[in-house]
CSV table of C-alpha atoms in Angstrom, one decimal:
chain,number,residue,atom,x,y,z
A,24,UNK,CA,125.8,18.6,112.9
A,25,UNK,CA,127.0,21.3,110.5
A,26,UNK,CA,130.7,22.1,110.5
A,27,UNK,CA,130.8,25.2,108.4
A,28,UNK,CA,130.4,28.7,109.7
A,29,UNK,CA,127.4,30.6,108.3
A,30,UNK,CA,128.0,33.5,106.0
A,31,UNK,CA,126.9,36.5,108.0
A,32,UNK,CA,129.5,39.3,107.2
A,33,UNK,CA,128.3,41.7,104.5
A,34,UNK,CA,130.4,44.4,102.8
A,35,UNK,CA,130.0,47.2,105.4
A,36,UNK,CA,130.5,44.8,108.3
A,37,UNK,CA,133.7,43.7,106.5
A,38,UNK,CA,134.8,47.4,106.0
A,39,UNK,CA,134.2,48.2,109.6
A,40,UNK,CA,136.2,45.1,110.6
A,41,UNK,CA,139.2,46.4,108.6
A,42,UNK,CA,138.9,50.0,109.9
A,43,UNK,CA,138.3,48.8,113.5
A,44,UNK,CA,141.3,46.4,113.4
A,45,UNK,CA,143.6,49.1,112.1
A,46,UNK,CA,142.7,52.1,114.2
A,47,UNK,CA,143.6,51.6,117.8
A,48,UNK,CA,145.3,53.8,120.4
A,49,UNK,CA,148.4,54.5,118.2
A,50,UNK,CA,147.0,57.5,116.3
A,51,UNK,CA,146.6,59.3,119.6
A,52,UNK,CA,150.2,59.1,120.6
A,53,UNK,CA,152.5,57.7,117.8
A,54,UNK,CA,152.5,60.9,115.6
A,55,UNK,CA,154.5,62.6,118.4
A,56,UNK,CA,157.2,59.9,118.1
A,57,UNK,CA,157.2,60.2,114.3
A,58,UNK,CA,157.5,64.0,114.5
A,59,UNK,CA,160.5,63.6,116.8
A,60,UNK,CA,162.2,61.4,114.2
A,61,UNK,CA,161.4,63.5,111.2
A,62,UNK,CA,161.3,67.2,112.4
A,63,UNK,CA,159.3,68.0,109.3
A,64,UNK,CA,155.5,68.2,108.8
A,65,UNK,CA,155.7,67.4,105.1
A,66,UNK,CA,157.8,64.3,105.8
A,67,UNK,CA,155.4,63.3,108.6
A,68,UNK,CA,152.4,63.4,106.2
A,69,UNK,CA,154.5,61.7,103.5
A,70,UNK,CA,155.4,58.8,105.8
A,71,UNK,CA,151.7,58.2,106.5
A,72,UNK,CA,151.1,58.1,102.8
A,73,UNK,CA,154.2,55.8,102.2
A,74,UNK,CA,153.2,53.4,105.0
A,75,UNK,CA,149.6,53.3,103.9
A,76,UNK,CA,150.6,52.8,100.2
A,77,UNK,CA,152.9,49.9,101.1
A,78,UNK,CA,150.2,48.4,103.3
A,79,UNK,CA,147.8,48.8,100.5
A,80,UNK,CA,150.2,46.8,98.2
A,81,UNK,CA,150.1,44.1,100.8
A,82,UNK,CA,146.3,44.3,100.9
A,83,UNK,CA,146.2,43.8,97.2
A,84,UNK,CA,148.1,40.5,97.6
A,85,UNK,CA,145.8,39.3,100.3
A,86,UNK,CA,142.8,40.4,98.3
A,87,UNK,CA,143.8,38.1,95.4
A,88,UNK,CA,144.6,35.3,97.8
A,89,UNK,CA,141.3,35.8,99.7
A,90,UNK,CA,139.3,35.7,96.5
A,91,UNK,CA,141.1,32.5,95.4
A,92,UNK,CA,140.7,30.8,98.8
A,93,UNK,CA,137.7,32.3,100.5
A,94,UNK,CA,138.1,30.1,103.5
A,95,UNK,CA,138.1,30.6,107.3
A,96,UNK,CA,141.7,31.0,108.6
A,97,UNK,CA,143.1,33.3,105.8
A,98,UNK,CA,146.9,33.4,106.0
A,99,UNK,CA,147.0,29.9,107.5
A,100,UNK,CA,145.2,28.5,104.5
A,101,UNK,CA,147.5,30.3,102.0
A,102,UNK,CA,150.7,29.2,103.7
A,103,UNK,CA,149.4,25.6,103.9
A,104,UNK,CA,148.7,25.7,100.1
A,105,UNK,CA,152.0,27.3,99.3
A,106,UNK,CA,154.5,25.7,101.6
A,107,UNK,CA,152.7,22.7,103.2
A,108,UNK,CA,151.5,21.9,106.7
A,109,UNK,CA,154.8,22.6,108.5
A,110,UNK,CA,155.1,26.3,107.8
A,111,UNK,CA,151.4,26.8,108.1
A,112,UNK,CA,151.4,25.1,111.6
A,113,UNK,CA,154.3,27.3,112.8
A,114,UNK,CA,152.4,30.4,111.6
A,115,UNK,CA,149.2,29.2,113.4
A,116,UNK,CA,151.2,28.1,116.5
A,117,UNK,CA,153.0,31.5,116.8
A,118,UNK,CA,149.9,33.5,116.3
A,119,UNK,CA,147.8,31.4,118.7
A,120,UNK,CA,150.5,30.8,121.4
A,121,UNK,CA,151.8,34.4,121.6
A,122,UNK,CA,151.3,36.9,118.7
A,123,UNK,CA,147.6,37.3,118.7
A,124,UNK,CA,146.8,36.4,122.3
A,125,UNK,CA,149.5,38.7,123.6
A,126,UNK,CA,148.1,41.5,121.3
A,127,UNK,CA,144.6,40.9,122.6
A,128,UNK,CA,145.8,41.1,126.2
A,129,UNK,CA,147.8,44.3,125.4
A,130,UNK,CA,144.8,46.0,123.7
A,131,UNK,CA,142.4,45.0,126.5
A,132,UNK,CA,144.9,46.3,129.1
A,133,UNK,CA,145.1,49.7,127.4
A,134,UNK,CA,141.3,49.9,127.3
A,135,UNK,CA,141.1,49.1,131.0
A,136,UNK,CA,144.0,51.4,131.8
A,137,UNK,CA,142.3,54.4,130.2
A,138,UNK,CA,139.0,53.5,131.9
A,139,UNK,CA,140.7,54.3,135.1
A,140,UNK,CA,140.3,58.0,134.1
A,141,UNK,CA,136.6,57.6,134.9
A,142,UNK,CA,136.4,54.7,137.3
A,143,UNK,CA,138.6,54.1,140.3
A,144,UNK,CA,140.4,50.8,139.9
A,145,UNK,CA,142.1,49.6,143.1
A,146,UNK,CA,145.6,48.3,143.3
A,147,UNK,CA,147.7,46.6,146.0
A,148,UNK,CA,150.5,48.3,147.8
A,149,UNK,CA,154.0,48.0,146.3
A,150,UNK,CA,155.0,45.4,148.9
A,151,UNK,CA,152.1,43.1,148.0
A,152,UNK,CA,152.5,43.7,144.3
A,153,UNK,CA,156.1,42.5,144.5
A,154,UNK,CA,155.4,39.7,146.9
A,155,UNK,CA,154.8,37.4,143.9
A,156,UNK,CA,157.5,37.3,141.2
A,157,UNK,CA,157.8,35.0,138.2
A,158,UNK,CA,161.3,35.1,136.7
A,159,UNK,CA,161.8,34.4,133.0
A,160,UNK,CA,165.5,33.8,132.4
A,161,UNK,CA,167.2,36.4,130.1
A,162,UNK,CA,163.9,38.2,129.6
A,163,UNK,CA,162.3,39.9,132.7
A,164,UNK,CA,160.7,39.5,136.1
A,165,UNK,CA,156.9,39.4,136.0
A,166,UNK,CA,154.7,40.5,138.9
A,167,UNK,CA,151.2,39.2,138.4
A,168,UNK,CA,149.7,41.3,141.2
A,169,UNK,CA,150.8,44.6,139.7
A,170,UNK,CA,147.9,46.9,138.5
A,171,UNK,CA,145.5,44.2,139.7
A,172,UNK,CA,142.4,46.4,139.3
A,173,UNK,CA,143.3,47.2,135.7
A,174,UNK,CA,144.1,43.5,135.0
A,175,UNK,CA,140.7,42.5,136.5
A,176,UNK,CA,138.9,44.9,134.2
A,177,UNK,CA,140.9,43.7,131.2
A,178,UNK,CA,140.0,40.1,132.0
A,179,UNK,CA,136.3,41.2,132.3
A,180,UNK,CA,136.4,42.9,128.9
A,181,UNK,CA,137.9,39.8,127.3
A,182,UNK,CA,135.4,37.5,129.1
A,183,UNK,CA,132.4,39.6,128.0
A,184,UNK,CA,133.6,39.7,124.4
A,185,UNK,CA,134.4,36.0,124.4
A,186,UNK,CA,130.9,35.1,125.6
A,187,UNK,CA,129.3,37.4,123.0
A,188,UNK,CA,131.3,35.9,120.2
A,189,UNK,CA,130.7,32.4,121.5
A,190,UNK,CA,126.9,32.9,121.5
A,191,UNK,CA,126.6,34.8,118.2
A,192,UNK,CA,128.8,35.8,115.3
A,193,UNK,CA,126.1,38.3,114.3
A,194,UNK,CA,126.2,40.0,117.6
A,195,UNK,CA,129.9,40.0,117.6
A,196,UNK,CA,129.8,41.8,114.2
A,197,UNK,CA,127.3,44.3,115.6
A,198,UNK,CA,129.5,45.1,118.5
A,199,UNK,CA,132.5,45.7,116.3
A,200,UNK,CA,130.4,47.7,113.7
A,201,UNK,CA,129.0,49.9,116.4
A,202,UNK,CA,132.4,50.5,118.0
A,203,UNK,CA,133.9,51.4,114.6
A,204,UNK,CA,131.1,53.8,113.8
A,205,UNK,CA,131.4,55.5,117.2
A,206,UNK,CA,135.2,55.7,116.9
A,207,UNK,CA,135.0,57.1,113.3
A,208,UNK,CA,132.4,59.7,114.3
A,209,UNK,CA,134.4,60.8,117.3
A,210,UNK,CA,137.5,61.2,115.2
A,211,UNK,CA,135.7,63.3,112.6
A,212,UNK,CA,134.3,65.6,115.4
A,213,UNK,CA,137.8,66.0,116.9
A,214,UNK,CA,139.4,66.6,113.5
A,215,UNK,CA,136.7,69.1,112.6
A,216,UNK,CA,136.8,70.8,116.0
A,217,UNK,CA,140.5,71.4,115.8
A,218,UNK,CA,140.8,72.4,112.2
A,219,UNK,CA,137.9,74.9,112.4
A,220,UNK,CA,138.8,76.2,115.8
A,221,UNK,CA,140.8,79.1,114.5
A,222,UNK,CA,143.5,78.5,117.2
A,223,UNK,CA,146.2,77.3,114.9
A,224,UNK,CA,148.2,78.3,111.9
A,225,UNK,CA,148.3,76.9,108.3
A,226,UNK,CA,152.0,77.7,108.2
A,227,UNK,CA,152.6,74.8,110.6
A,228,UNK,CA,151.9,72.5,107.7
A,229,UNK,CA,155.1,73.6,105.9
A,230,UNK,CA,157.4,74.8,108.6
A,231,UNK,CA,160.2,72.5,109.7
A,232,UNK,CA,161.5,72.3,113.3
A,233,UNK,CA,164.7,74.2,114.0
A,234,UNK,CA,166.7,71.0,114.5
A,235,UNK,CA,165.7,69.6,111.1
A,236,UNK,CA,168.7,68.5,109.1
A,237,UNK,CA,168.2,68.3,105.3
A,238,UNK,CA,171.1,65.9,104.5
A,239,UNK,CA,170.0,63.1,102.2
A,240,UNK,CA,171.2,60.2,104.4
A,241,UNK,CA,169.8,61.7,107.6
A,242,UNK,CA,166.4,62.2,106.0
A,243,UNK,CA,166.4,58.7,104.6
A,244,UNK,CA,167.3,57.2,108.0
A,245,UNK,CA,164.6,59.3,109.7
A,246,UNK,CA,162.0,58.3,107.1
A,247,UNK,CA,162.8,54.6,107.5
A,248,UNK,CA,162.6,54.8,111.3
A,249,UNK,CA,159.2,56.7,111.2
A,250,UNK,CA,157.9,54.3,108.5
A,251,UNK,CA,158.3,51.4,110.9
A,252,UNK,CA,155.9,53.2,113.3
A,253,UNK,CA,153.5,53.9,110.4
A,254,UNK,CA,153.5,50.2,109.5
A,255,UNK,CA,152.6,49.2,113.0
A,256,UNK,CA,149.8,51.8,113.0
A,257,UNK,CA,148.3,50.3,109.8
A,258,UNK,CA,148.7,46.7,111.0
A,259,UNK,CA,145.5,44.6,111.3
A,260,UNK,CA,144.0,45.1,107.9
A,261,UNK,CA,144.4,41.4,107.0
A,262,UNK,CA,141.9,40.4,109.8
A,263,UNK,CA,139.2,40.3,107.1
A,264,UNK,CA,141.0,37.4,105.4
A,265,UNK,CA,140.8,35.3,108.6
A,266,UNK,CA,137.0,35.4,108.4
A,267,UNK,CA,136.8,35.0,104.6
A,268,UNK,CA,134.7,31.8,104.9
A,269,UNK,CA,131.9,33.9,106.6
A,270,UNK,CA,132.0,36.8,104.2
A,271,UNK,CA,129.0,37.1,101.9
A,272,UNK,CA,130.1,37.1,98.3
A,273,UNK,CA,133.8,36.9,99.3
A,274,UNK,CA,135.2,37.0,95.7
A,275,UNK,CA,133.9,40.6,95.5
A,276,UNK,CA,133.6,41.8,99.1
A,277,UNK,CA,137.1,40.9,100.4
A,278,UNK,CA,138.9,43.1,97.9
A,279,UNK,CA,136.4,45.9,98.2
A,280,UNK,CA,136.4,45.9,102.0
A,281,UNK,CA,140.3,46.0,102.1
A,282,UNK,CA,140.5,48.9,99.7
A,283,UNK,CA,137.6,50.9,101.2
A,284,UNK,CA,138.7,50.2,104.8
A,285,UNK,CA,142.4,50.8,104.3
A,286,UNK,CA,141.8,53.8,102.1
A,287,UNK,CA,139.6,55.3,104.9
A,288,UNK,CA,142.4,54.6,107.4
A,289,UNK,CA,145.0,56.4,105.3
A,290,UNK,CA,142.6,59.4,105.0
A,291,UNK,CA,141.8,59.4,108.7
A,292,UNK,CA,145.5,59.3,109.7
A,293,UNK,CA,146.4,62.2,107.4
A,294,UNK,CA,143.5,64.3,108.6
A,295,UNK,CA,144.3,63.6,112.3
A,296,UNK,CA,148.0,64.5,111.7
A,297,UNK,CA,146.9,67.7,109.9
A,298,UNK,CA,144.7,68.6,112.9
A,299,UNK,CA,147.6,68.1,115.3
A,300,UNK,CA,149.9,70.1,113.1
A,301,UNK,CA,147.4,72.9,112.8
A,302,UNK,CA,147.7,73.8,116.5
A,303,UNK,CA,151.0,72.2,117.4
A,304,UNK,CA,154.2,73.0,115.3
A,305,UNK,CA,156.1,69.8,114.5
A,306,UNK,CA,158.8,70.6,117.1
A,307,UNK,CA,156.2,71.1,119.8
A,308,UNK,CA,154.4,67.9,118.7
A,309,UNK,CA,157.6,66.0,119.1
A,310,UNK,CA,157.8,66.8,122.8
A,311,UNK,CA,154.1,65.9,123.5
A,312,UNK,CA,153.6,62.6,125.4
A,313,UNK,CA,149.9,62.6,124.6
A,314,UNK,CA,149.7,64.7,121.4
A,315,UNK,CA,145.9,64.3,120.9
A,316,UNK,CA,145.1,65.7,124.4
A,317,UNK,CA,147.5,68.6,123.9
A,318,UNK,CA,145.9,69.4,120.5
A,319,UNK,CA,142.4,69.4,122.0
A,320,UNK,CA,143.5,71.5,124.9
A,321,UNK,CA,145.0,74.1,122.6
A,322,UNK,CA,142.2,74.2,120.1
A,323,UNK,CA,139.0,73.8,122.1
A,324,UNK,CA,140.1,74.7,125.6
A,325,UNK,CA,138.6,71.4,126.9
A,326,UNK,CA,139.9,68.8,129.2
A,327,UNK,CA,141.8,67.0,126.4
A,328,UNK,CA,142.9,64.2,128.5
A,329,UNK,CA,139.4,63.0,129.4
A,330,UNK,CA,138.2,63.3,125.8
A,331,UNK,CA,141.1,61.4,124.4
A,332,UNK,CA,140.8,58.8,127.2
A,333,UNK,CA,137.2,58.2,126.1
A,334,UNK,CA,138.3,57.9,122.4
A,335,UNK,CA,141.0,55.4,123.3
A,336,UNK,CA,138.6,53.3,125.3
A,337,UNK,CA,136.2,53.2,122.3
A,338,UNK,CA,139.0,52.4,119.9
A,339,UNK,CA,140.7,49.7,122.0
A,340,UNK,CA,137.4,48.1,122.9
A,341,UNK,CA,136.5,47.8,119.3
A,342,UNK,CA,140.0,46.6,118.4
A,343,UNK,CA,139.8,43.9,121.1
A,344,UNK,CA,136.5,42.7,119.6
A,345,UNK,CA,137.8,42.7,116.0
A,346,UNK,CA,141.0,40.8,116.9
A,347,UNK,CA,139.2,38.2,119.0
A,348,UNK,CA,136.6,37.7,116.3
A,349,UNK,CA,139.2,37.3,113.5
A,350,UNK,CA,142.0,35.4,115.3
A,351,UNK,CA,139.9,32.7,116.8
A,352,UNK,CA,139.4,31.6,113.1
A,353,UNK,CA,143.0,30.5,112.8
A,354,UNK,CA,142.6,28.1,115.8
A,355,UNK,CA,139.4,26.9,114.2
A,356,UNK,CA,141.0,26.3,110.8
A,357,UNK,CA,143.9,24.4,112.5
A,358,UNK,CA,141.5,22.2,114.4
A,359,UNK,CA,139.3,21.6,111.4
A,360,UNK,CA,142.2,20.4,109.4
A,361,UNK,CA,143.5,18.1,112.2
A,362,UNK,CA,146.6,20.2,112.7
A,363,UNK,CA,145.5,21.1,116.3
A,364,UNK,CA,143.0,19.6,118.8
A,365,UNK,CA,140.1,18.6,116.6
A,366,UNK,CA,137.5,19.9,119.1
A,367,UNK,CA,138.8,23.5,118.4
A,368,UNK,CA,137.6,23.0,114.8
A,369,UNK,CA,134.0,22.3,115.6
A,370,UNK,CA,131.1,24.6,114.9
A,371,UNK,CA,128.8,25.0,117.9
A,372,UNK,CA,125.6,23.0,117.1
A,373,UNK,CA,123.2,25.6,118.4
A,374,UNK,CA,124.9,28.9,118.0
A,375,UNK,CA,126.8,28.3,114.7
A,376,UNK,CA,130.0,29.8,116.0
A,377,UNK,CA,133.6,28.6,116.4
A,378,UNK,CA,132.8,28.4,120.1
A,379,UNK,CA,135.7,26.1,121.2
A,380,UNK,CA,138.4,28.1,119.4
A,381,UNK,CA,136.9,31.3,120.8
A,382,UNK,CA,137.3,29.9,124.3
A,383,UNK,CA,140.9,29.0,123.6
A,384,UNK,CA,141.7,32.5,122.4
A,385,UNK,CA,139.8,34.2,125.1
A,386,UNK,CA,141.1,32.2,128.1
A,387,UNK,CA,144.7,32.3,126.8
A,388,UNK,CA,144.6,36.0,126.4
A,389,UNK,CA,143.2,36.4,129.9
A,390,UNK,CA,146.1,34.4,131.3
A,391,UNK,CA,148.5,36.8,129.4
A,392,UNK,CA,146.7,39.7,131.1
A,393,UNK,CA,147.2,38.2,134.5
A,394,UNK,CA,150.9,37.5,133.9
A,395,UNK,CA,151.5,41.0,132.6
A,396,UNK,CA,154.0,39.6,130.1
A,397,UNK,CA,152.1,40.5,127.0
A,398,UNK,CA,154.1,43.6,126.1
A,399,UNK,CA,157.4,41.7,126.4
A,400,UNK,CA,156.3,38.9,124.2
A,401,UNK,CA,154.3,41.0,121.7
A,402,UNK,CA,157.5,43.1,121.0
A,403,UNK,CA,159.4,39.9,120.3
A,404,UNK,CA,156.8,38.6,117.9
A,405,UNK,CA,156.4,41.8,115.8
A,406,UNK,CA,159.4,40.5,113.9
A,407,UNK,CA,157.8,37.1,113.4
A,408,UNK,CA,154.6,38.7,112.1
A,409,UNK,CA,156.6,40.4,109.3
A,410,UNK,CA,158.4,37.1,108.6
A,411,UNK,CA,155.1,35.5,107.7
A,412,UNK,CA,154.0,38.6,105.8
A,413,UNK,CA,157.1,38.2,103.6
A,414,UNK,CA,156.6,34.4,103.2
A,415,UNK,CA,153.0,35.0,102.1
A,416,UNK,CA,154.0,37.7,99.6
A,417,UNK,CA,156.8,35.4,98.2
A,418,UNK,CA,154.3,32.6,98.1
A,419,UNK,CA,152.0,34.8,96.0
A,420,UNK,CA,154.6,34.5,93.1
A,421,UNK,CA,154.8,30.8,93.7
A,422,UNK,CA,151.1,30.4,93.4
A,423,UNK,CA,151.0,32.4,90.2
A,424,UNK,CA,153.3,29.8,88.7
A,425,UNK,CA,152.1,26.7,90.5
A,426,UNK,CA,148.4,27.2,90.2
A,427,UNK,CA,147.6,29.3,87.1
A,428,UNK,CA,144.4,27.3,86.7
A,429,UNK,CA,142.6,28.6,89.8
A,430,UNK,CA,140.0,31.2,89.1
A,431,UNK,CA,141.1,34.6,90.3
A,432,UNK,CA,138.1,36.9,90.7
A,433,UNK,CA,140.4,39.7,91.7
A,434,UNK,CA,144.0,40.0,90.4
A,435,UNK,CA,146.7,42.4,91.6
A,436,UNK,CA,147.2,45.3,89.2
A,437,UNK,CA,150.8,46.2,88.4
A,438,UNK,CA,152.0,42.7,88.7
A,439,UNK,CA,154.8,41.9,89.4
A,440,UNK,CA,156.0,45.3,90.5
A,441,UNK,CA,153.5,46.0,93.3
A,442,UNK,CA,154.0,42.7,95.2
A,443,UNK,CA,157.8,43.0,94.6
A,444,UNK,CA,157.8,46.4,96.2
A,445,UNK,CA,155.9,45.0,99.2
A,446,UNK,CA,158.5,42.2,99.5
A,447,UNK,CA,161.4,44.7,99.3
A,448,UNK,CA,159.9,46.9,102.1
A,449,UNK,CA,159.2,43.7,104.2
A,450,UNK,CA,162.8,42.6,103.8
A,451,UNK,CA,164.1,46.0,104.7
A,452,UNK,CA,161.9,46.2,107.8
A,453,UNK,CA,163.1,42.8,108.9
A,454,UNK,CA,166.7,43.7,108.3
A,455,UNK,CA,166.3,47.0,110.2
A,456,UNK,CA,164.6,45.3,113.1
A,457,UNK,CA,167.2,42.6,113.4
A,458,UNK,CA,170.0,45.2,113.2
A,459,UNK,CA,168.3,47.4,115.9
A,460,UNK,CA,167.8,44.3,118.2
A,461,UNK,CA,171.4,43.2,117.8
A,462,UNK,CA,172.6,46.8,118.5
A,463,UNK,CA,170.3,47.1,121.6
A,464,UNK,CA,171.7,43.7,122.9
A,465,UNK,CA,175.3,44.6,122.2
A,466,UNK,CA,175.0,47.9,124.0
A,467,UNK,CA,173.3,46.3,127.0
A,468,UNK,CA,170.0,48.0,126.5
A,469,UNK,CA,168.2,44.7,126.0
A,470,UNK,CA,168.8,41.3,127.8
A,471,UNK,CA,168.2,39.3,124.6
A,472,UNK,CA,168.0,39.8,120.8
A,473,UNK,CA,164.2,40.1,120.6
A,474,UNK,CA,163.8,39.0,117.0
A,475,UNK,CA,166.1,35.9,117.4
A,476,UNK,CA,164.2,35.0,120.6
A,477,UNK,CA,161.0,35.3,118.6
A,478,UNK,CA,162.3,32.7,116.1
A,479,UNK,CA,163.3,30.4,119.0
A,480,UNK,CA,159.8,30.7,120.6
A,481,UNK,CA,158.2,29.9,117.2
A,482,UNK,CA,160.4,26.9,116.9
A,483,UNK,CA,158.9,25.5,120.2
A,484,UNK,CA,155.9,24.6,118.1
A,485,UNK,CA,157.9,21.9,116.2
A,486,UNK,CA,157.4,19.1,118.8
A,487,UNK,CA,153.6,20.0,118.8
A,488,UNK,CA,153.6,19.7,115.0
A,489,UNK,CA,155.1,16.2,115.2
A,490,UNK,CA,152.5,15.2,117.8
A,491,UNK,CA,149.5,16.4,115.9
A,492,UNK,CA,150.8,14.9,112.6
A,493,UNK,CA,151.1,11.6,114.4
A,494,UNK,CA,147.6,11.9,115.8
A,495,UNK,CA,146.3,12.8,112.3
A,496,UNK,CA,148.0,9.6,110.8
A,497,UNK,CA,146.4,7.5,113.6
A,498,UNK,CA,143.0,8.9,112.8
């Protein structure tokens, strides 16, 4: 029985995986938050460029590592090679136990929630919803019966995509490719419709809001705050590295797909922001809860809410598929190496898919949907995601010294400055997040220090690491 996944992902499927993983619901709402922080259209566009450029620097690091180790599991494989099994296991544990599964649940929930614009999804009365309560000490009270109709549709979305990916990687690729194409075409039509509507003013591209303060420190603080939002909007580009073992000609196509896909995302984000600014001055944009809908209303006189809801459904459905397809490969790589249950590292004898690991990711994500706790835990683990980005980037320098003999079909240009800049931005992001979490806790706005709690939850994987290491020695 073969235990290697077939190579079925070509260049354009890989590009669509990058684009589809990056572009979710954020671009339809986040620019308003960023506009409120910056109060300047030129700074808003500049932050999108800055966040995209730093993300591109990270992609260059992952492109070199992916070409060196074109194996399923991506970052898990790199961390194992650099730091050994312990750090790699904690990465795999944190992503499987909460980070990626909570993210999947969250994206599927957003997709189902916006589907309620077009389909009535029933829910229980408040009394019934609050009749069942799960209390997590120091975190929150969870009500699993809340929004039950939306949760059921979310679970159905995850179930359908789990079955599709269980039966065929090719069909999974086709679903994500189609969703990405539809999403991109819809965005192009919206951008073009707004920019060529004649209902806006080009002066909006250069006119600051009345409450803009040009002081150097205030501008710097605002840019850093907005850059955090841009980073989260660009997140997901590394998903292609997780399926590297299934990419055709990975030494060439991983780097190309990262640059083409992420470059396209930078361009799309800039054009979307320009379209918003054309019809909504930056000060107005800052006060818009759903900026995309308001821009469409102003430019086209259409029901912007319904159009944007449809766009968000397409975007989040595709993002759910992309993340499920990619992240199941981490569980597969852990099982294949004996660092998790070995049955999760088996290739399905008939379908040639990582079927067991797909079931683990799908079912665990469905349970997160039912609990409704995904947003709480996902927020806590954003910090941990960036910890592992930083460890991978630092490990990049270690590998340059430790393994100079390994062929590098792609090498990072501008070494060592480009990876060093990425590390500096990562450390700054981690420091800012930790400071904000401590401030929120000290002021009583948060019951715990989210980033520290993320470290604690990651550490819960240590006993499991010891268990699987003991099982591996017995085998």
